mmCIF file of C-alpha atoms and ligand atoms in Angstrom:
data_model
loop_
_atom_site.group_PDB
_atom_site.id
_atom_site.type_symbol
_atom_site.label_atom_id
_atom_site.label_comp_id
_atom_site.label_asym_id
_atom_site.label_seq_id
_atom_site.Cartn_x
_atom_site.Cartn_y
_atom_site.Cartn_z
ATOM 1 C CA MET A 1 165.150 -0.606 -27.048
ATOM 2 C CA HIS A 2 164.014 -3.766 -28.765
ATOM 3 C CA LEU A 3 160.480 -2.358 -28.806
ATOM 4 C CA MET A 4 161.673 0.805 -30.567
ATOM 5 C CA ARG A 5 163.446 -1.154 -33.326
ATOM 6 C CA GLU A 6 160.263 -2.979 -34.294
ATOM 7 C CA ILE A 7 158.253 0.217 -34.697
ATOM 8 C CA GLN A 8 157.805 1.417 -38.232
ATOM 9 C CA GLU A 9 156.598 4.915 -37.399
ATOM 10 C CA ILE A 10 155.312 6.938 -34.442
ATOM 11 C CA SER A 11 152.882 9.748 -35.020
ATOM 12 C CA SER A 12 150.408 11.727 -32.971
ATOM 13 C CA THR A 13 146.929 12.593 -34.068
ATOM 14 C CA SER A 14 145.271 15.842 -33.110
ATOM 15 C CA PHE A 15 142.843 13.998 -30.832
ATOM 16 C CA GLY A 16 145.535 13.204 -28.301
ATOM 17 C CA TYR A 17 146.113 9.580 -29.357
ATOM 18 C CA LYS A 18 149.721 8.467 -29.747
ATOM 19 C CA ILE A 19 149.927 5.916 -32.546
ATOM 20 C CA PHE A 20 152.592 3.204 -32.836
ATOM 21 C CA ARG A 21 152.647 1.540 -36.247
ATOM 22 C CA TYR A 22 154.152 -1.910 -36.798
ATOM 23 C CA ASN A 23 154.590 -4.096 -39.849
ATOM 24 C CA THR A 24 153.768 -7.351 -38.097
ATOM 25 C CA LEU A 25 152.758 -8.248 -34.561
ATOM 26 C CA SER A 26 151.357 -11.385 -33.013
ATOM 27 C CA SER A 27 148.402 -9.325 -31.736
ATOM 28 C CA THR A 28 147.992 -5.583 -31.253
ATOM 29 C CA ASN A 29 145.998 -6.271 -28.058
ATOM 30 C CA GLU A 30 148.991 -8.149 -26.646
ATOM 31 C CA LYS A 31 151.413 -5.345 -27.585
ATOM 32 C CA VAL A 32 149.174 -2.758 -25.900
ATOM 33 C CA LYS A 33 149.091 -4.876 -22.748
ATOM 34 C CA GLU A 34 152.924 -4.928 -22.740
ATOM 35 C CA ILE A 35 152.968 -1.139 -23.115
ATOM 36 C CA ALA A 36 150.367 -0.750 -20.349
ATOM 37 C CA LYS A 37 152.715 -2.506 -17.937
ATOM 38 C CA GLU A 38 155.539 -0.085 -18.820
ATOM 39 C CA THR A 39 153.752 3.245 -18.932
ATOM 40 C CA PRO A 40 150.992 4.914 -16.889
ATOM 41 C CA GLY A 41 149.624 6.723 -19.972
ATOM 42 C CA GLU A 42 146.430 6.149 -21.898
ATOM 43 C CA ARG A 43 145.055 6.901 -25.377
ATOM 44 C CA ILE A 44 147.930 4.862 -26.809
ATOM 45 C CA VAL A 45 147.194 3.111 -30.097
ATOM 46 C CA VAL A 46 149.057 0.199 -31.640
ATOM 47 C CA THR A 47 148.381 -0.789 -35.223
ATOM 48 C CA ALA A 48 149.933 -3.519 -37.350
ATOM 49 C CA GLU A 49 149.712 -4.263 -41.063
ATOM 50 C CA THR A 50 149.381 -7.951 -40.276
ATOM 51 C CA GLN A 51 148.904 -10.016 -37.126
ATOM 52 C CA THR A 52 150.192 -13.562 -36.872
ATOM 53 C CA GLN A 53 147.997 -14.486 -33.888
ATOM 54 C CA GLY A 54 145.090 -12.070 -34.096
ATOM 55 C CA ARG A 55 142.465 -12.983 -31.530
ATOM 56 C CA GLY A 56 138.710 -12.667 -31.563
ATOM 57 C CA ARG A 57 136.136 -13.034 -28.798
ATOM 58 C CA LEU A 58 135.835 -16.332 -26.974
ATOM 59 C CA ALA A 59 139.464 -17.214 -27.858
ATOM 60 C CA ARG A 60 138.693 -17.469 -31.569
ATOM 61 C CA GLU A 61 141.306 -16.871 -34.237
ATOM 62 C CA TRP A 62 141.078 -13.527 -36.068
ATOM 63 C CA LEU A 63 142.470 -13.557 -39.595
ATOM 64 C CA SER A 64 144.548 -10.428 -40.111
ATOM 65 C CA PRO A 65 146.037 -10.270 -43.614
ATOM 66 C CA GLN A 66 147.600 -7.195 -45.268
ATOM 67 C CA GLY A 67 145.019 -4.564 -46.217
ATOM 68 C CA GLY A 68 143.001 -4.678 -43.000
ATOM 69 C CA LEU A 69 142.873 -2.181 -40.159
ATOM 70 C CA TRP A 70 144.036 -3.986 -37.032
ATOM 71 C CA PHE A 71 144.519 -1.732 -34.034
ATOM 72 C CA SER A 72 144.160 -1.566 -30.255
ATOM 73 C CA VAL A 73 143.677 1.356 -27.890
ATOM 74 C CA LEU A 74 144.898 1.605 -24.294
ATOM 75 C CA LEU A 75 142.489 3.399 -21.955
ATOM 76 C CA ARG A 76 142.354 3.968 -18.208
ATOM 77 C CA PRO A 77 138.798 5.118 -17.516
ATOM 78 C CA GLN A 78 137.723 5.509 -13.894
ATOM 79 C CA ILE A 79 134.747 3.204 -14.156
ATOM 80 C CA LYS A 80 133.742 -0.100 -12.562
ATOM 81 C CA PRO A 81 135.182 -3.251 -14.181
ATOM 82 C CA LYS A 82 131.698 -4.409 -15.203
ATOM 83 C CA GLU A 83 131.170 -1.107 -17.039
ATOM 84 C CA ALA A 84 134.119 -1.744 -19.361
ATOM 85 C CA THR A 85 131.819 -3.400 -21.940
ATOM 86 C CA ARG A 86 130.523 0.113 -22.567
ATOM 87 C CA LEU A 87 133.770 0.755 -24.436
ATOM 88 C CA THR A 88 132.899 -2.018 -26.899
ATOM 89 C CA PHE A 89 129.562 -0.344 -27.534
ATOM 90 C CA ILE A 90 131.017 3.116 -28.096
ATOM 91 C CA MET A 91 133.799 1.784 -30.330
ATOM 92 C CA SER A 92 131.195 -0.137 -32.390
ATOM 93 C CA LEU A 93 129.232 3.066 -32.708
ATOM 94 C CA ALA A 94 132.328 5.044 -33.751
ATOM 95 C CA VAL A 95 133.166 2.448 -36.448
ATOM 96 C CA ALA A 96 129.563 2.196 -37.701
ATOM 97 C CA GLU A 97 129.274 6.007 -37.930
ATOM 98 C CA THR A 98 132.668 6.388 -39.587
ATOM 99 C CA ILE A 99 131.840 3.931 -42.375
ATOM 100 C CA ARG A 100 128.519 5.664 -42.956
ATOM 101 C CA ILE A 101 130.056 9.156 -42.978
ATOM 102 C CA LEU A 102 133.142 8.413 -45.102
ATOM 103 C CA TYR A 103 131.680 5.937 -47.602
ATOM 104 C CA SER A 104 127.877 6.328 -47.371
ATOM 105 C CA LEU A 105 127.489 2.628 -46.598
ATOM 106 C CA ALA A 106 124.597 1.523 -44.370
ATOM 107 C CA THR A 107 126.084 -0.128 -41.297
ATOM 108 C CA GLU A 108 124.444 -2.130 -38.522
ATOM 109 C CA VAL A 109 125.728 -3.047 -35.088
ATOM 110 C CA LYS A 110 125.176 -6.601 -33.931
ATOM 111 C CA TRP A 111 125.250 -7.480 -30.241
ATOM 112 C CA PRO A 112 127.667 -7.678 -28.624
ATOM 113 C CA ASN A 113 130.634 -6.478 -30.681
ATOM 114 C CA ASP A 114 130.165 -6.639 -34.454
ATOM 115 C CA ILE A 115 129.582 -4.186 -37.246
ATOM 116 C CA HIS A 116 127.802 -5.515 -40.303
ATOM 117 C CA ILE A 117 127.063 -4.326 -43.809
ATOM 118 C CA LYS A 118 124.066 -5.977 -45.529
ATOM 119 C CA GLY A 119 124.048 -8.686 -42.871
ATOM 120 C CA LYS A 120 127.742 -9.577 -43.242
ATOM 121 C CA LYS A 121 130.443 -8.946 -40.666
ATOM 122 C CA VAL A 122 132.941 -6.239 -41.608
ATOM 123 C CA CYS A 123 134.370 -5.497 -38.152
ATOM 124 C CA GLY A 124 134.743 -7.083 -34.722
ATOM 125 C CA ILE A 125 135.853 -5.598 -31.418
ATOM 126 C CA LEU A 126 137.695 -7.333 -28.607
ATOM 127 C CA THR A 127 137.742 -5.480 -25.279
ATOM 128 C CA GLU A 128 139.991 -6.863 -22.551
ATOM 129 C CA THR A 129 140.323 -5.570 -19.012
ATOM 130 C CA THR A 130 142.964 -5.814 -16.303
ATOM 131 C CA THR A 131 141.903 -5.301 -12.695
ATOM 132 C CA GLN A 132 143.717 -5.107 -9.365
ATOM 133 C CA ASP A 133 141.903 -5.578 -6.035
ATOM 134 C CA GLY A 134 138.578 -5.186 -7.815
ATOM 135 C CA ILE A 135 139.622 -1.864 -9.431
ATOM 136 C CA LEU A 136 139.926 -1.426 -13.179
ATOM 137 C CA LYS A 137 143.592 -0.773 -14.023
ATOM 138 C CA TYR A 138 143.315 -0.517 -17.789
ATOM 139 C CA VAL A 139 141.245 -1.527 -20.769
ATOM 140 C CA VAL A 140 142.424 -2.583 -24.224
ATOM 141 C CA VAL A 141 139.927 -2.083 -27.026
ATOM 142 C CA GLY A 142 140.977 -4.003 -30.152
ATOM 143 C CA VAL A 143 139.402 -3.314 -33.521
ATOM 144 C CA GLY A 144 139.574 -5.622 -36.528
ATOM 145 C CA LEU A 145 138.164 -4.018 -39.663
ATOM 146 C CA ASN A 146 138.250 -5.735 -43.055
ATOM 147 C CA VAL A 147 139.204 -2.813 -45.269
ATOM 148 C CA ASN A 148 141.230 -3.419 -48.453
ATOM 149 C CA VAL A 149 141.044 -7.181 -48.129
ATOM 150 C CA ASP A 150 139.884 -9.526 -50.893
ATOM 151 C CA LEU A 151 137.168 -11.938 -49.823
ATOM 152 C CA ASP A 152 139.227 -14.874 -51.023
ATOM 153 C CA ALA A 153 141.707 -14.121 -48.216
ATOM 154 C CA PHE A 154 139.121 -15.823 -45.980
ATOM 155 C CA PRO A 155 138.410 -19.555 -45.916
ATOM 156 C CA GLU A 156 135.419 -20.549 -48.037
ATOM 157 C CA ASN A 157 133.222 -21.354 -45.038
ATOM 158 C CA LEU A 158 133.632 -17.760 -43.744
ATOM 159 C CA GLN A 159 133.123 -16.022 -47.063
ATOM 160 C CA ILE A 160 129.299 -16.154 -46.865
ATOM 161 C CA ASN A 161 129.191 -14.346 -43.506
ATOM 162 C CA VAL A 162 132.024 -11.867 -43.941
ATOM 163 C CA THR A 163 132.529 -8.770 -46.048
ATOM 164 C CA THR A 164 135.181 -6.108 -46.591
ATOM 165 C CA LEU A 165 135.003 -2.412 -47.473
ATOM 166 C CA LYS A 166 136.822 -3.152 -50.732
ATOM 167 C CA ARG A 167 134.133 -5.644 -51.630
ATOM 168 C CA GLU A 168 131.282 -3.252 -50.782
ATOM 169 C CA LEU A 169 132.825 -0.197 -52.482
ATOM 170 C CA ASP A 170 134.573 -1.944 -55.339
ATOM 171 C CA CYS A 171 137.705 0.100 -54.625
ATOM 172 C CA GLU A 172 140.395 0.514 -51.982
ATOM 173 C CA VAL A 173 140.242 3.242 -49.316
ATOM 174 C CA ASP A 174 142.875 5.133 -47.348
ATOM 175 C CA ILE A 175 143.413 3.237 -44.109
ATOM 176 C CA LYS A 176 145.037 6.137 -42.208
ATOM 177 C CA THR A 177 142.093 8.468 -42.922
ATOM 178 C CA LEU A 178 139.744 5.731 -41.802
ATOM 179 C CA MET A 179 141.532 5.155 -38.497
ATOM 180 C CA GLN A 180 141.780 8.895 -37.789
ATOM 181 C CA LYS A 181 138.037 9.331 -38.223
ATOM 182 C CA ILE A 182 137.296 6.332 -36.003
ATOM 183 C CA LEU A 183 139.581 7.753 -33.301
ATOM 184 C CA GLN A 184 138.014 11.203 -33.599
ATOM 185 C CA LEU A 185 134.481 9.852 -33.166
ATOM 186 C CA PHE A 186 135.602 7.421 -30.470
ATOM 187 C CA GLU A 187 137.209 10.243 -28.487
ATOM 188 C CA GLU A 188 133.999 12.301 -28.618
ATOM 189 C CA LYS A 189 132.030 9.342 -27.311
ATOM 190 C CA TYR A 190 134.665 8.417 -24.727
ATOM 191 C CA LEU A 191 134.445 11.922 -23.262
ATOM 192 C CA GLN A 192 130.636 11.682 -23.218
ATOM 193 C CA LEU A 193 130.913 8.354 -21.425
ATOM 194 C CA LEU A 194 133.289 9.775 -18.815
ATOM 195 C CA ASN A 195 130.874 12.679 -18.349
ATOM 196 C CA GLY A 196 128.002 10.353 -17.456
ATOM 197 C CA HIS A 197 126.155 10.140 -20.782
ATOM 198 C CA TRP A 198 126.065 6.345 -21.125
ATOM 199 C CA SER A 199 122.271 6.188 -21.566
ATOM 200 C CA SER A 200 122.260 8.454 -24.584
ATOM 201 C CA LEU A 201 125.266 6.634 -26.102
ATOM 202 C CA LEU A 202 123.438 3.327 -25.753
ATOM 203 C CA LYS A 203 120.401 4.907 -27.406
ATOM 204 C CA GLU A 204 122.608 5.971 -30.338
ATOM 205 C CA TRP A 205 123.997 2.445 -30.566
ATOM 206 C CA LYS A 206 120.453 1.032 -30.653
ATOM 207 C CA ALA A 207 119.658 3.237 -33.634
ATOM 208 C CA TYR A 208 122.121 1.025 -35.563
ATOM 209 C CA ALA A 209 120.878 -2.229 -33.997
ATOM 210 C CA SER A 210 118.541 -3.533 -36.690
ATOM 211 C CA PHE A 211 118.435 -7.003 -35.042
ATOM 212 C CA LEU A 212 116.248 -5.567 -32.262
ATOM 213 C CA GLY A 213 112.651 -6.712 -32.658
ATOM 214 C CA LYS A 214 113.708 -9.629 -34.882
ATOM 215 C CA LEU A 215 113.680 -13.372 -34.361
ATOM 216 C CA ILE A 216 117.177 -14.505 -33.461
ATOM 217 C CA THR A 217 119.051 -17.663 -32.567
ATOM 218 C CA VAL A 218 121.253 -17.291 -29.505
ATOM 219 C CA THR A 219 124.239 -19.466 -28.736
ATOM 220 C CA SER A 220 125.444 -18.967 -25.181
ATOM 221 C CA PHE A 221 127.961 -21.431 -23.745
ATOM 222 C CA ASP A 222 126.493 -24.883 -24.541
ATOM 223 C CA GLU A 223 122.933 -23.639 -24.990
ATOM 224 C CA THR A 224 121.169 -22.621 -28.204
ATOM 225 C CA PHE A 225 117.684 -21.115 -28.308
ATOM 226 C CA LYS A 226 115.470 -18.907 -30.428
ATOM 227 C CA GLY A 227 113.519 -15.845 -29.411
ATOM 228 C CA LYS A 228 112.728 -12.240 -30.182
ATOM 229 C CA ALA A 229 115.505 -9.733 -29.510
ATOM 230 C CA LEU A 230 113.682 -7.324 -27.211
ATOM 231 C CA ASP A 231 116.303 -4.914 -25.967
ATOM 232 C CA VAL A 232 119.819 -4.361 -24.665
ATOM 233 C CA ASN A 233 119.716 -3.064 -21.100
ATOM 234 C CA GLN A 234 121.942 -0.482 -19.396
ATOM 235 C CA ASP A 235 124.438 -3.236 -18.455
ATOM 236 C CA GLY A 236 124.796 -4.256 -22.106
ATOM 237 C CA VAL A 237 122.830 -7.463 -21.452
ATOM 238 C CA LEU A 238 120.664 -8.754 -24.307
ATOM 239 C CA LEU A 239 117.013 -9.446 -23.426
ATOM 240 C CA VAL A 240 115.380 -12.193 -25.476
ATOM 241 C CA LYS A 241 111.678 -13.079 -25.297
ATOM 242 C CA ILE A 242 111.512 -16.853 -25.607
ATOM 243 C CA ASN A 243 107.748 -17.259 -25.039
ATOM 244 C CA GLU A 244 104.760 -15.274 -23.741
ATOM 245 C CA GLU A 245 105.972 -15.468 -20.122
ATOM 246 C CA ASP A 246 109.753 -15.683 -20.247
ATOM 247 C CA ILE A 247 112.516 -13.265 -21.054
ATOM 248 C CA LYS A 248 116.091 -14.534 -20.983
ATOM 249 C CA GLN A 249 119.023 -12.313 -20.126
ATOM 250 C CA VAL A 250 122.085 -13.092 -22.233
ATOM 251 C CA ILE A 251 125.390 -11.820 -20.900
ATOM 252 C CA VAL A 252 127.797 -13.742 -23.153
ATOM 253 C CA GLY A 253 127.017 -15.282 -26.505
ATOM 254 C CA ASP A 254 126.511 -14.970 -30.231
ATOM 255 C CA ILE A 255 123.358 -14.163 -32.103
ATOM 256 C CA ALA A 256 122.194 -14.872 -35.643
ATOM 257 C CA VAL A 257 119.165 -13.145 -37.123
ATOM 258 C CA GLU A 258 116.684 -15.675 -38.508
ATOM 259 C CA VAL A 259 115.926 -15.253 -42.198
ATOM 260 C CA GLN A 260 112.155 -14.696 -42.502
ATOM 261 C CA SER A 261 110.604 -16.558 -45.426
HETATM 262 C C1 BTN B 301 135.659 -10.578 -32.706
HETATM 263 O O1 BTN B 301 134.797 -10.247 -33.517
HETATM 264 O O2 BTN B 301 135.698 -11.720 -32.250
HETATM 265 C C2 BTN B 301 136.678 -9.567 -32.241
HETATM 266 C C3 BTN B 301 137.808 -9.423 -33.214
HETATM 267 C C4 BTN B 301 138.855 -8.431 -32.768
HETATM 268 C C5 BTN B 301 140.065 -8.434 -33.659
HETATM 269 C C6 BTN B 301 141.010 -7.317 -33.338
HETATM 270 S S1 BTN B 301 142.242 -7.071 -34.581
HETATM 271 C C7 BTN B 301 143.105 -5.988 -33.539
HETATM 272 C C8 BTN B 301 143.055 -6.563 -32.142
HETATM 273 N N1 BTN B 301 144.118 -7.527 -31.955
HETATM 274 C C9 BTN B 301 143.646 -8.758 -31.779
HETATM 275 O O3 BTN B 301 144.363 -9.776 -31.597
HETATM 276 N N2 BTN B 301 142.331 -8.770 -31.822
HETATM 277 C C10 BTN B 301 141.785 -7.439 -32.037
#
C-alpha cells in the first residue's frame, strides 16, 4: 500500500512495458529490485523525476536532478549470468539510435556503458544482476540520460566531460516521447537477443563505437595503461593492443580516447 501512495502515475506503453512514475526515489534501480522480489513479472519500468542516491558503475554517485531521464527496467531473460552484460550493449544501442532518430544528433557508444555526443557523456547505463544457484533470476537495466538539464547542475570538474540534450539542441525535449522510443527500440533488440542474434547486435553496436582503432588510456582496478582499442569480443571484453606482441583483455574498467595532436 505504501508503494502505491508514492506512485505519481501508472501507464502502459504499447510495447508491453508497464511504467511506474515517481517524483523522487533514492534510486530507480533499487526500487526495481524491491518490485522484483514481490512480483514474478518482467518488462517493468520505474522512472523518477529526481533520485537522491542515484548510482553509477563502480559504486560512483550519479547526479540526478530534475529534467533528466532516470529509469530502470526489470527483465528476466533466460540467459547465462555472464551474458547479462549484453543488455547494457543493447540498451546503449537503443539510446544511441533514439537520439539520432529523434534529434539528428551524432551519437557514439563508449565501452562499456556510455553514450557520448561530440566526445562528451550524455548517458550512462548500470546493469545489475541477481542470481540464485548460478542461475540468473533477474536483471535491472538502469539508464541515466541528461535530457533537459543545464550544464551548471553539474560540478565544475564534470562539466568538461559531460553534456546534455538541452545543451546540444539548445532547447528542451519531451521526456515521455524520448523514453517511449528508447523502450520501443530496446524491445526490438531484446527480442533479437532472445532469438539468438547477439552477434549482429554487437556488430550494430560497433558501428557506433568510434573509439575502436584509436589510442586509448585504460584504467582497470589499480592499473592504468595505453594502447590501441582493437575490438570488443563476443563476451563484451575490450581487446587492447599494448605493443607489437601483446593484446590485453579488459573485462572491467574505464577508457579515455587520447587526443591526437
Ligand atoms: C554510469 O555511467 O556509471 C551508469 C549510470 C547509471 C545511472 C542510472 S539513473 C537510473 C538508474 N538508477 C540508478 O541509481 N542508476 C541508474
